[in-house]
CSV table of C-alpha atoms in Angstrom, one decimal:
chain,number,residue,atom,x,y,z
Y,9,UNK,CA,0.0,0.0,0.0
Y,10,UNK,CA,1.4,3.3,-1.2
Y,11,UNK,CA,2.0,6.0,2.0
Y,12,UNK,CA,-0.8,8.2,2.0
Y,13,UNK,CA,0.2,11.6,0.8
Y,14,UNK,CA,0.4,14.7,3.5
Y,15,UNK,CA,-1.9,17.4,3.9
Y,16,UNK,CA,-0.9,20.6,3.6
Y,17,UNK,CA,-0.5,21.3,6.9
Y,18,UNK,CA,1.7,18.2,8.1
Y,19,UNK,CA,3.7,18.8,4.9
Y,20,UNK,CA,4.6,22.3,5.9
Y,21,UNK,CA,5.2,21.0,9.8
Y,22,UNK,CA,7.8,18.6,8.0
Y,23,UNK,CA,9.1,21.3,5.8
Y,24,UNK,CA,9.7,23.7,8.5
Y,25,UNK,CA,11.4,20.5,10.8
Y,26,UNK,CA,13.9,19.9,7.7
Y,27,UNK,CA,14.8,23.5,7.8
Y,28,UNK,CA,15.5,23.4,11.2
Y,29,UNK,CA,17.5,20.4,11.5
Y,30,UNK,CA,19.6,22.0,8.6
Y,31,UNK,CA,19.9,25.4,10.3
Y,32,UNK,CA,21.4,23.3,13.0
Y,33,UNK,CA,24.0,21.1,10.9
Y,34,UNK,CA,25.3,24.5,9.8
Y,35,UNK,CA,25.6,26.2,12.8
Y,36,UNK,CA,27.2,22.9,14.4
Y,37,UNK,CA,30.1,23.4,11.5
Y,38,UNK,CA,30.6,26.4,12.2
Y,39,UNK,CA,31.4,25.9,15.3
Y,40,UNK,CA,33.7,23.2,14.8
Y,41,UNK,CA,35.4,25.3,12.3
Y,42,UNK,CA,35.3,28.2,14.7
Y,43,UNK,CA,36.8,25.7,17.5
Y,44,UNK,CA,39.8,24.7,15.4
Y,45,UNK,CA,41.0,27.3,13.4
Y,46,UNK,CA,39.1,30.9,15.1
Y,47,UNK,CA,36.7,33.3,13.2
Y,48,UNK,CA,38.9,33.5,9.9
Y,49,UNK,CA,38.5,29.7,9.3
Y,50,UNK,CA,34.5,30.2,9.4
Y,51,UNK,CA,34.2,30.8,5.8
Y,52,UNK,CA,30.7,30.4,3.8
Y,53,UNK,CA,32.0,27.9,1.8
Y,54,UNK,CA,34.1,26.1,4.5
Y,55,UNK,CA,31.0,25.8,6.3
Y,56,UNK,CA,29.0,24.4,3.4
Y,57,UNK,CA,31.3,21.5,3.0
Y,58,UNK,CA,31.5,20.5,6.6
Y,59,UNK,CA,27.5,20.7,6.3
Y,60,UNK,CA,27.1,18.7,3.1
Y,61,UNK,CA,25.1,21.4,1.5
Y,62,UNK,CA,26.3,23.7,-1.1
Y,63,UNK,CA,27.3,27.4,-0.4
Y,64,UNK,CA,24.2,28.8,-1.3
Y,65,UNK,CA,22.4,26.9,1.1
Y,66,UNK,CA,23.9,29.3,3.6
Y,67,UNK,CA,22.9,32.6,2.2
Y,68,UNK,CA,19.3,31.1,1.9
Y,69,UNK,CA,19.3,30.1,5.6
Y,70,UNK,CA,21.2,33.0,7.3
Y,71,UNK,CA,20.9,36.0,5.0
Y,72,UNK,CA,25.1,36.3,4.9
Y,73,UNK,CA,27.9,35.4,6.8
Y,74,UNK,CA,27.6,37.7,9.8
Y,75,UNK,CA,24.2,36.4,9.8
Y,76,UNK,CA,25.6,32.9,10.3
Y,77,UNK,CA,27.9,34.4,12.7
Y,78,UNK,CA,25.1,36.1,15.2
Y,79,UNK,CA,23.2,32.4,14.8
Y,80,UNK,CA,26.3,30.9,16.5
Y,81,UNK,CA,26.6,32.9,18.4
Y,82,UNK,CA,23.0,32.6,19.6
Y,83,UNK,CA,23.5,29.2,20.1
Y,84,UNK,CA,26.5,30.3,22.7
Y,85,UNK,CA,24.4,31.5,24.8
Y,86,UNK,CA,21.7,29.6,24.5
Y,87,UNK,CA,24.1,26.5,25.6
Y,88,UNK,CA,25.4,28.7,28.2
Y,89,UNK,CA,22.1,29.8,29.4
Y,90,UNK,CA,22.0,25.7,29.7
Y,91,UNK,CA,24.9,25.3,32.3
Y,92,UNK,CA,23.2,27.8,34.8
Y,93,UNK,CA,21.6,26.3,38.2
Y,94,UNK,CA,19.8,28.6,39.6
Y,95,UNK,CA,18.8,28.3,43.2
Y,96,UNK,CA,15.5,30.5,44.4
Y,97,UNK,CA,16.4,30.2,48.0
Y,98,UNK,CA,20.5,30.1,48.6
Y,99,UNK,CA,21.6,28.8,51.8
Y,100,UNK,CA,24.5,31.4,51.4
Y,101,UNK,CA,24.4,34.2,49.0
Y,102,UNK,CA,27.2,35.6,48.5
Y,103,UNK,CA,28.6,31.8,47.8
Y,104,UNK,CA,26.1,31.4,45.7
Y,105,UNK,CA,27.2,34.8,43.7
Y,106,UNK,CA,30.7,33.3,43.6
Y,107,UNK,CA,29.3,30.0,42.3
Y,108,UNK,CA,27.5,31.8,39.6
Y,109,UNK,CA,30.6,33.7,38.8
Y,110,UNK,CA,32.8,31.0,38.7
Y,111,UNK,CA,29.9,29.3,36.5
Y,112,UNK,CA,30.5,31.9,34.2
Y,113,UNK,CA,34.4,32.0,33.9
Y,114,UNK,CA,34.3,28.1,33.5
Y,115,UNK,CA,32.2,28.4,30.3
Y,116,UNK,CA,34.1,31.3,28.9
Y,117,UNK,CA,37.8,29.3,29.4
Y,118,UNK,CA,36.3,26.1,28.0
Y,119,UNK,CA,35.3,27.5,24.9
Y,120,UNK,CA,37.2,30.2,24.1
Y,121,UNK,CA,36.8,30.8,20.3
Y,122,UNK,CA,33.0,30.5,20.8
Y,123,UNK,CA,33.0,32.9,24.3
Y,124,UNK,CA,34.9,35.9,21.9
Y,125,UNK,CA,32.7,35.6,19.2
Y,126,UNK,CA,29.5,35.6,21.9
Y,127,UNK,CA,30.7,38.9,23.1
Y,128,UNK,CA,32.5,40.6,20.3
Y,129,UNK,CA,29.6,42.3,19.7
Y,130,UNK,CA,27.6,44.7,21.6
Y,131,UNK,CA,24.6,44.2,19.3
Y,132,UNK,CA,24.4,40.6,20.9
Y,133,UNK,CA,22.7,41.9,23.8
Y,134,UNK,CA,19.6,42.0,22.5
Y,135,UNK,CA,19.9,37.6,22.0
Y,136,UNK,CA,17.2,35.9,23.7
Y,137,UNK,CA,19.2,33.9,25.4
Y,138,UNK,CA,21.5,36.1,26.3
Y,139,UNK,CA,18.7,38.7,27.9
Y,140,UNK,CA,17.7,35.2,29.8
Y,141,UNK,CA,20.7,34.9,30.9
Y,142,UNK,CA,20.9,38.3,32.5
Y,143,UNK,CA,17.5,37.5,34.1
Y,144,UNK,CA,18.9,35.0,36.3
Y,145,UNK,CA,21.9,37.4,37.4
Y,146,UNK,CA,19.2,40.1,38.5
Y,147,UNK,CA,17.4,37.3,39.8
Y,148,UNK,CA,20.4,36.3,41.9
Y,149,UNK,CA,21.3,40.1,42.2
Y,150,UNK,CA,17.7,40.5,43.9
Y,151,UNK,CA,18.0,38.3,46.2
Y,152,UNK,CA,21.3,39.8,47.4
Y,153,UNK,CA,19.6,42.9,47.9
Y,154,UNK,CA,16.2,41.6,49.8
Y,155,UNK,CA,19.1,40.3,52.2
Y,156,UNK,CA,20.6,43.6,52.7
Y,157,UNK,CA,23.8,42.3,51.4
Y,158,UNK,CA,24.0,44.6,48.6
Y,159,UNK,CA,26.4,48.1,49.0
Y,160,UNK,CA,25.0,49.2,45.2
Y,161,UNK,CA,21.7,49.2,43.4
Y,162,UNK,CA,20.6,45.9,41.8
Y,163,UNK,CA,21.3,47.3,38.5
Y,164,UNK,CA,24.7,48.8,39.1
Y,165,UNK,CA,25.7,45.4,40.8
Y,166,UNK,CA,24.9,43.6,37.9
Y,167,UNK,CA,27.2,45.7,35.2
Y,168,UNK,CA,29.8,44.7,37.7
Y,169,UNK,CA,29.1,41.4,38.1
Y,170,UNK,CA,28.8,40.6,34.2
Y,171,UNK,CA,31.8,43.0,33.7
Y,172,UNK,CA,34.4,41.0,36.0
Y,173,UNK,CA,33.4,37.7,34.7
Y,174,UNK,CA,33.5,38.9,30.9
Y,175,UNK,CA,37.0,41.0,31.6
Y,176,UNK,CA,38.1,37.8,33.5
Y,177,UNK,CA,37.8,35.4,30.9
Y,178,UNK,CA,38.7,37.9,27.7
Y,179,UNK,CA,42.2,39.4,29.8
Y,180,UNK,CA,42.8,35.1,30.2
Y,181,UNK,CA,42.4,34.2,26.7
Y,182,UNK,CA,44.6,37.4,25.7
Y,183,UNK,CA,47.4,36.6,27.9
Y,184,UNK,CA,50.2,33.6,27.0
Y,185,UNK,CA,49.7,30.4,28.6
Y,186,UNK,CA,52.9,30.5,30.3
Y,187,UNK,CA,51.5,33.8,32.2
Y,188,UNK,CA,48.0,32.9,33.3
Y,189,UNK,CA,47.6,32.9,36.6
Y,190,UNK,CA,45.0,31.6,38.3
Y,191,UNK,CA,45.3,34.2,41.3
Y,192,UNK,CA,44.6,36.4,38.3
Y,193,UNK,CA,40.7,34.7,38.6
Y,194,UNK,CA,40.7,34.5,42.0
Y,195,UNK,CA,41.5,38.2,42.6
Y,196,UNK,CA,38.7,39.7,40.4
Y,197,UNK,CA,35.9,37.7,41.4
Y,198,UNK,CA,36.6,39.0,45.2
Y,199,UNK,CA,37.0,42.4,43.7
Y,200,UNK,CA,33.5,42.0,42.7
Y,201,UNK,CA,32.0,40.4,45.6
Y,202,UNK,CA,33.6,43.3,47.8
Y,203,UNK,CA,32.9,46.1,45.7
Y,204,UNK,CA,29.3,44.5,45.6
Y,205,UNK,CA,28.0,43.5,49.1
Y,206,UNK,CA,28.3,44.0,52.6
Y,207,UNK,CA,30.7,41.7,54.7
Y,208,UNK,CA,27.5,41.6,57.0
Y,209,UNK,CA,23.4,42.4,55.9
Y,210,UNK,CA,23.0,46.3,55.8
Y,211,UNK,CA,19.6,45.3,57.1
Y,212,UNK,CA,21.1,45.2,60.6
Y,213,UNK,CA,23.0,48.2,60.6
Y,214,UNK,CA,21.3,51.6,61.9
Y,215,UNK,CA,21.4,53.6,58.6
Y,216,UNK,CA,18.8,53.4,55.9
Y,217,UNK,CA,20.4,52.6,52.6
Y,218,UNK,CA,20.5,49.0,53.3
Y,219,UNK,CA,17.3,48.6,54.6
Y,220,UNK,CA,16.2,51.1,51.6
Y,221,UNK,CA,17.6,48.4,49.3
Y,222,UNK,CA,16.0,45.3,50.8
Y,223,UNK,CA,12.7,46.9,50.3
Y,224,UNK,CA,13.0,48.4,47.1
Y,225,UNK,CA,13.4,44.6,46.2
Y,226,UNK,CA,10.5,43.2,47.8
Y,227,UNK,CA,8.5,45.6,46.5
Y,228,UNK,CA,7.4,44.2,43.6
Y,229,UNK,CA,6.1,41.2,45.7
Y,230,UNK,CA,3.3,43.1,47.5
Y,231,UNK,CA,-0.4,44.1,46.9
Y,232,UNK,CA,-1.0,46.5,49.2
Y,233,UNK,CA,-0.2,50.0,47.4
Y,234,UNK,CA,-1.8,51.3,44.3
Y,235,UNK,CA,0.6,51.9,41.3
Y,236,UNK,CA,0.8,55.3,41.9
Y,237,UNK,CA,1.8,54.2,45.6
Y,238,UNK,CA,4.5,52.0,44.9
Y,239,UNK,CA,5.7,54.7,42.3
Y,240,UNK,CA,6.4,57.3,44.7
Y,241,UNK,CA,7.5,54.8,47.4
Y,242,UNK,CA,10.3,53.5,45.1
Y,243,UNK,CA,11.6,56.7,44.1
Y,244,UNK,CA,12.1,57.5,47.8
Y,245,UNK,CA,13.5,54.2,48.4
Y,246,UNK,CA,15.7,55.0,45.9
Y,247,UNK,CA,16.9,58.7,47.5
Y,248,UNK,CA,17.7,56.7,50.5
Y,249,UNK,CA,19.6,53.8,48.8
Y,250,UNK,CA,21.9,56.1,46.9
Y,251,UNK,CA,22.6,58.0,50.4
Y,252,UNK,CA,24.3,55.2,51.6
């Protein structure tokens, strides 16, 4: 009995599926490519052969090459989006900020030619993955402050976090192998966790900036106040916070 032919609907499903598993193959030879010989070995055509397909193939799927190259790049940080645990109640936060630092460096070290490409554009800030990614660090940031632990505002304290980790790894890859040092590592991630938190919760001290802090991130969490209420509140809070 001949297979019964597909409607339009399931043929388009399997159509789109094709595409998709094609998109991947690409992308996954690009990376390989990437991975052995750096950015300059990612050629259109170099890339087609290690997909099977032929060069056109590409410009049909991506557009162009630096199409191909934001695509990889999207799958970066979608893969490291992947490796992040995230943990809604940390036993210890400020080793949990270190963990997710050190989460961070890990990825960038292990994969080097992918990690430059990820961030050697400040367009790629606007990948979905990527803005993910920053989600969980406010997340985490948050938390710091509803503990009183944070010395800066949650958004100030995130450029730093993400700033130290991406300097850390980029300064590493830069330097020979014969001078990295892992003190190097070591040195900047307690740079950031000092110049980010209190050694003890500001929640317990007698000024109001910590305190400011903690509340300005619960906020969100309550009912009681009207819009308008929680508007003015927070640009008090925020008076206060930047006092301290």
């Amino acid at each position: 009995m001949s297979p019964r032919p597909l409607s339009g609907s399931s043929a388009a499903d399997a159509a789109a599926i094709g595409r998709e598993q094609t998109r991947q193959r690409v992308i996954e030879a690009a990376i390989d490519l990437l991975t052995r010989g750096g950015r300059d070995a990612v050629t259109t055509r170099a890339v087609a052969e290690g997909a099977g397909l032929q060069p056109p193939a590409i410009y049909r799927l991506f557009g162009d090459k630096d199409g191909l190259l934001d695509a990889v790049a999207e799958h970066g940080f979608a893969t490291f989006l992947a490796t992040k645990h995230v943990d809604p109640d940390p036993r210890d936060p400020i080793e949990d900020l270190r963990a997710g630092w050190n989460v961070a460096v890990e990825f960038g070290l292990a994969n080097p030619a992918l990690y430059t490409l990820m961030y050697s554009e400040p367009t790629r800030a606007t990948s979905a993955a990527f803005k993910a990614g920053m989600e969980i660090l406010m997340g985490r940031v948050r938390r710091l402050a509803a503990g009183g632990w944070l010395r800066v505002d949650e958004e100030l304290a995130a450029q730093i976090i993400h700033a130290t980790a991406r300097g850390a790894v980029l300064t590493w890859l830069s330097l020979p192998e014969d001078r990295r040092n892992p003190a190097l590592l070591t040195t900047l991630r307690e740079a950031m966790v000092a110049a980010v938190t209190n050694q003890q919760p500001a929640v317990q001290d007698a000024g109001p900036a910590g305190a400011a802090r903690a509340l300005h991130a619960a906020l969100p969490e309550q009912t009681t106040l009207s819009s308008a209420e929680q508007y003015l509140l927070r640009e008090w809070l925020d008076r206060l916070a930047a006092d301290g």
